[in-house]
């Protein structure tokens, strides 16, 4: 989902009287910059934001669904978050990644 799509969705929810936003569908903490912008936009409009997470870190939504943990040396839980380790990690990939490498993937944006 793009930031523009998220903002338009929040605007629509606001227009119908909703003031609760649940950010779900994979691990939202995979895209911290995106989440921060969406939460800020929703909060400015008076939304209560619900952000469920189990704290596990995955390279993408597909790896989450398949329970494929992060690569060696990378933290697997948010309590162990280290931006430098994450930046140096090798992204876990497999046969399920062909959609992403074709440019139509999930949150990783492809290889």
PDB file of C-alpha atoms in Angstrom:
ATOM      1  CA  UNK A   1       0.000   0.000   0.000  1.00  0.00           C
ATOM      2  CA  UNK A   2       1.247   3.470  -0.807  1.00  0.00           C
ATOM      3  CA  UNK A   3       1.079   6.468   1.531  1.00  0.00           C
ATOM      4  CA  UNK A   4      -1.429   8.097  -0.804  1.00  0.00           C
ATOM      5  CA  UNK A   5      -3.707   5.041  -0.672  1.00  0.00           C
ATOM      6  CA  UNK A   6      -3.433   4.985   3.120  1.00  0.00           C
ATOM      7  CA  UNK A   7      -4.320   8.695   3.393  1.00  0.00           C
ATOM      8  CA  UNK A   8      -7.285   8.295   1.034  1.00  0.00           C
ATOM      9  CA  UNK A   9      -8.488   5.288   3.062  1.00  0.00           C
ATOM     10  CA  UNK A  10      -8.212   7.280   6.294  1.00  0.00           C
ATOM     11  CA  UNK A  11     -10.086  10.182   4.685  1.00  0.00           C
ATOM     12  CA  UNK A  12     -12.858   7.812   3.597  1.00  0.00           C
ATOM     13  CA  UNK A  13     -13.104   6.229   7.059  1.00  0.00           C
ATOM     14  CA  UNK A  14     -13.265   9.718   8.563  1.00  0.00           C
ATOM     15  CA  UNK A  15     -16.047  10.715   6.133  1.00  0.00           C
ATOM     16  CA  UNK A  16     -18.248   7.823   7.285  1.00  0.00           C
ATOM     17  CA  UNK A  17     -17.704   8.623  10.959  1.00  0.00           C
ATOM     18  CA  UNK A  18     -15.132   6.000  11.855  1.00  0.00           C
ATOM     19  CA  UNK A  19     -12.423   7.017  14.332  1.00  0.00           C
ATOM     20  CA  UNK A  20     -10.649   3.672  14.757  1.00  0.00           C
ATOM     21  CA  UNK A  21      -7.834   2.538  12.468  1.00  0.00           C
ATOM     22  CA  UNK A  22      -6.396  -0.978  12.742  1.00  0.00           C
ATOM     23  CA  UNK A  23      -3.122  -1.449  10.884  1.00  0.00           C
ATOM     24  CA  UNK A  24      -3.097  -5.134  10.031  1.00  0.00           C
ATOM     25  CA  UNK A  25      -2.088  -7.545   7.309  1.00  0.00           C
ATOM     26  CA  UNK A  26       1.417  -8.763   7.920  1.00  0.00           C
ATOM     27  CA  UNK A  27       3.956  -7.252  10.251  1.00  0.00           C
ATOM     28  CA  UNK A  28       3.452  -3.476  10.274  1.00  0.00           C
ATOM     29  CA  UNK A  29       6.854  -2.811  11.828  1.00  0.00           C
ATOM     30  CA  UNK A  30       8.555  -3.916   8.616  1.00  0.00           C
ATOM     31  CA  UNK A  31       7.869  -0.439   7.240  1.00  0.00           C
ATOM     32  CA  UNK A  32       8.512   1.917  10.176  1.00  0.00           C
ATOM     33  CA  UNK A  33       8.701   5.108   8.092  1.00  0.00           C
ATOM     34  CA  UNK A  34       5.397   4.283   6.401  1.00  0.00           C
ATOM     35  CA  UNK A  35       3.696   3.375   9.699  1.00  0.00           C
ATOM     36  CA  UNK A  36       4.925   6.564  11.381  1.00  0.00           C
ATOM     37  CA  UNK A  37       3.472   8.722   8.589  1.00  0.00           C
ATOM     38  CA  UNK A  38       0.148   6.840   8.517  1.00  0.00           C
ATOM     39  CA  UNK A  39      -0.256   6.914  12.309  1.00  0.00           C
ATOM     40  CA  UNK A  40       0.585  10.639  12.398  1.00  0.00           C
ATOM     41  CA  UNK A  41      -1.940  11.395   9.634  1.00  0.00           C
ATOM     42  CA  UNK A  42      -4.661   9.353  11.349  1.00  0.00           C
ATOM     43  CA  UNK A  43      -3.941  10.863  14.778  1.00  0.00           C
ATOM     44  CA  UNK A  44      -4.236  14.396  13.344  1.00  0.00           C
ATOM     45  CA  UNK A  45      -7.732  13.424  12.206  1.00  0.00           C
ATOM     46  CA  UNK A  46      -8.687  12.167  15.675  1.00  0.00           C
ATOM     47  CA  UNK A  47      -8.333   8.428  15.103  1.00  0.00           C
ATOM     48  CA  UNK A  48      -7.545   5.830  17.731  1.00  0.00           C
ATOM     49  CA  UNK A  49      -4.860   3.678  16.064  1.00  0.00           C
ATOM     50  CA  UNK A  50      -4.523  -0.022  16.835  1.00  0.00           C
ATOM     51  CA  UNK A  51      -1.196  -1.553  15.829  1.00  0.00           C
ATOM     52  CA  UNK A  52      -1.108  -5.289  16.583  1.00  0.00           C
ATOM     53  CA  UNK A  53       2.302  -6.952  16.455  1.00  0.00           C
ATOM     54  CA  UNK A  54       3.913 -10.008  17.949  1.00  0.00           C
ATOM     55  CA  UNK A  55       7.280  -8.271  17.746  1.00  0.00           C
ATOM     56  CA  UNK A  56       8.764 -10.772  15.312  1.00  0.00           C
ATOM     57  CA  UNK A  57      10.704  -9.337  12.394  1.00  0.00           C
ATOM     58  CA  UNK A  58      10.456 -10.765   8.877  1.00  0.00           C
ATOM     59  CA  UNK A  59      11.838  -9.582   5.552  1.00  0.00           C
ATOM     60  CA  UNK A  60       8.375  -9.412   3.961  1.00  0.00           C
ATOM     61  CA  UNK A  61       4.732 -10.411   4.381  1.00  0.00           C
ATOM     62  CA  UNK A  62       5.279 -13.625   2.431  1.00  0.00           C
ATOM     63  CA  UNK A  63       8.128 -14.677   4.727  1.00  0.00           C
ATOM     64  CA  UNK A  64       5.856 -13.895   7.668  1.00  0.00           C
ATOM     65  CA  UNK A  65       3.130 -16.156   6.251  1.00  0.00           C
ATOM     66  CA  UNK A  66       5.697 -18.910   5.673  1.00  0.00           C
ATOM     67  CA  UNK A  67       7.353 -18.272   9.079  1.00  0.00           C
ATOM     68  CA  UNK A  68      10.770 -17.745   7.455  1.00  0.00           C
ATOM     69  CA  UNK A  69      12.898 -15.870  10.009  1.00  0.00           C
ATOM     70  CA  UNK A  70      15.389 -13.139   9.180  1.00  0.00           C
ATOM     71  CA  UNK A  71      18.815 -14.124   7.861  1.00  0.00           C
ATOM     72  CA  UNK A  72      21.776 -15.049  10.014  1.00  0.00           C
ATOM     73  CA  UNK A  73      23.065 -12.290  12.238  1.00  0.00           C
ATOM     74  CA  UNK A  74      19.897 -10.191  11.924  1.00  0.00           C
ATOM     75  CA  UNK A  75      17.592  -9.667  14.894  1.00  0.00           C
ATOM     76  CA  UNK A  76      14.423 -11.768  14.807  1.00  0.00           C
ATOM     77  CA  UNK A  77      12.478  -9.760  17.395  1.00  0.00           C
ATOM     78  CA  UNK A  78      11.789  -6.063  17.845  1.00  0.00           C
ATOM     79  CA  UNK A  79      13.366  -6.140  21.340  1.00  0.00           C
ATOM     80  CA  UNK A  80      16.694  -6.909  19.599  1.00  0.00           C
ATOM     81  CA  UNK A  81      16.253  -4.237  16.911  1.00  0.00           C
ATOM     82  CA  UNK A  82      19.526  -2.958  15.489  1.00  0.00           C
ATOM     83  CA  UNK A  83      19.350  -0.779  12.371  1.00  0.00           C
ATOM     84  CA  UNK A  84      22.965  -1.536  11.382  1.00  0.00           C
ATOM     85  CA  UNK A  85      22.489  -5.315  11.623  1.00  0.00           C
ATOM     86  CA  UNK A  86      19.276  -5.083   9.621  1.00  0.00           C
ATOM     87  CA  UNK A  87      20.975  -3.000   6.940  1.00  0.00           C
ATOM     88  CA  UNK A  88      23.727  -5.616   6.524  1.00  0.00           C
ATOM     89  CA  UNK A  89      21.485  -8.689   6.531  1.00  0.00           C
ATOM     90  CA  UNK A  90      20.981 -10.977   3.571  1.00  0.00           C
ATOM     91  CA  UNK A  91      17.275 -10.996   2.749  1.00  0.00           C
ATOM     92  CA  UNK A  92      15.768 -14.469   3.029  1.00  0.00           C
ATOM     93  CA  UNK A  93      14.309 -15.492  -0.315  1.00  0.00           C
ATOM     94  CA  UNK A  94      12.989 -18.605  -1.984  1.00  0.00           C
ATOM     95  CA  UNK A  95      10.671 -19.927  -4.675  1.00  0.00           C
ATOM     96  CA  UNK A  96       7.842 -17.772  -3.296  1.00  0.00           C
ATOM     97  CA  UNK A  97       9.776 -14.611  -4.254  1.00  0.00           C
ATOM     98  CA  UNK A  98       9.229 -14.761  -8.012  1.00  0.00           C
ATOM     99  CA  UNK A  99       6.275 -12.327  -7.794  1.00  0.00           C
ATOM    100  CA  UNK A 100       8.442  -9.832  -5.949  1.00  0.00           C
ATOM    101  CA  UNK A 101      11.401 -10.118  -8.292  1.00  0.00           C
ATOM    102  CA  UNK A 102       9.007  -9.412 -11.160  1.00  0.00           C
ATOM    103  CA  UNK A 103       8.247  -6.066  -9.512  1.00  0.00           C
ATOM    104  CA  UNK A 104       4.808  -6.896  -8.181  1.00  0.00           C
ATOM    105  CA  UNK A 105       5.763  -7.968  -4.706  1.00  0.00           C
ATOM    106  CA  UNK A 106       4.816  -7.100  -1.178  1.00  0.00           C
ATOM    107  CA  UNK A 107       6.423  -4.717   1.290  1.00  0.00           C
ATOM    108  CA  UNK A 108      10.032  -5.431   0.274  1.00  0.00           C
ATOM    109  CA  UNK A 109       9.430  -3.892  -3.155  1.00  0.00           C
ATOM    110  CA  UNK A 110      11.209  -6.677  -4.992  1.00  0.00           C
ATOM    111  CA  UNK A 111      14.847  -7.551  -5.374  1.00  0.00           C
TER     112      UNK A 111
END
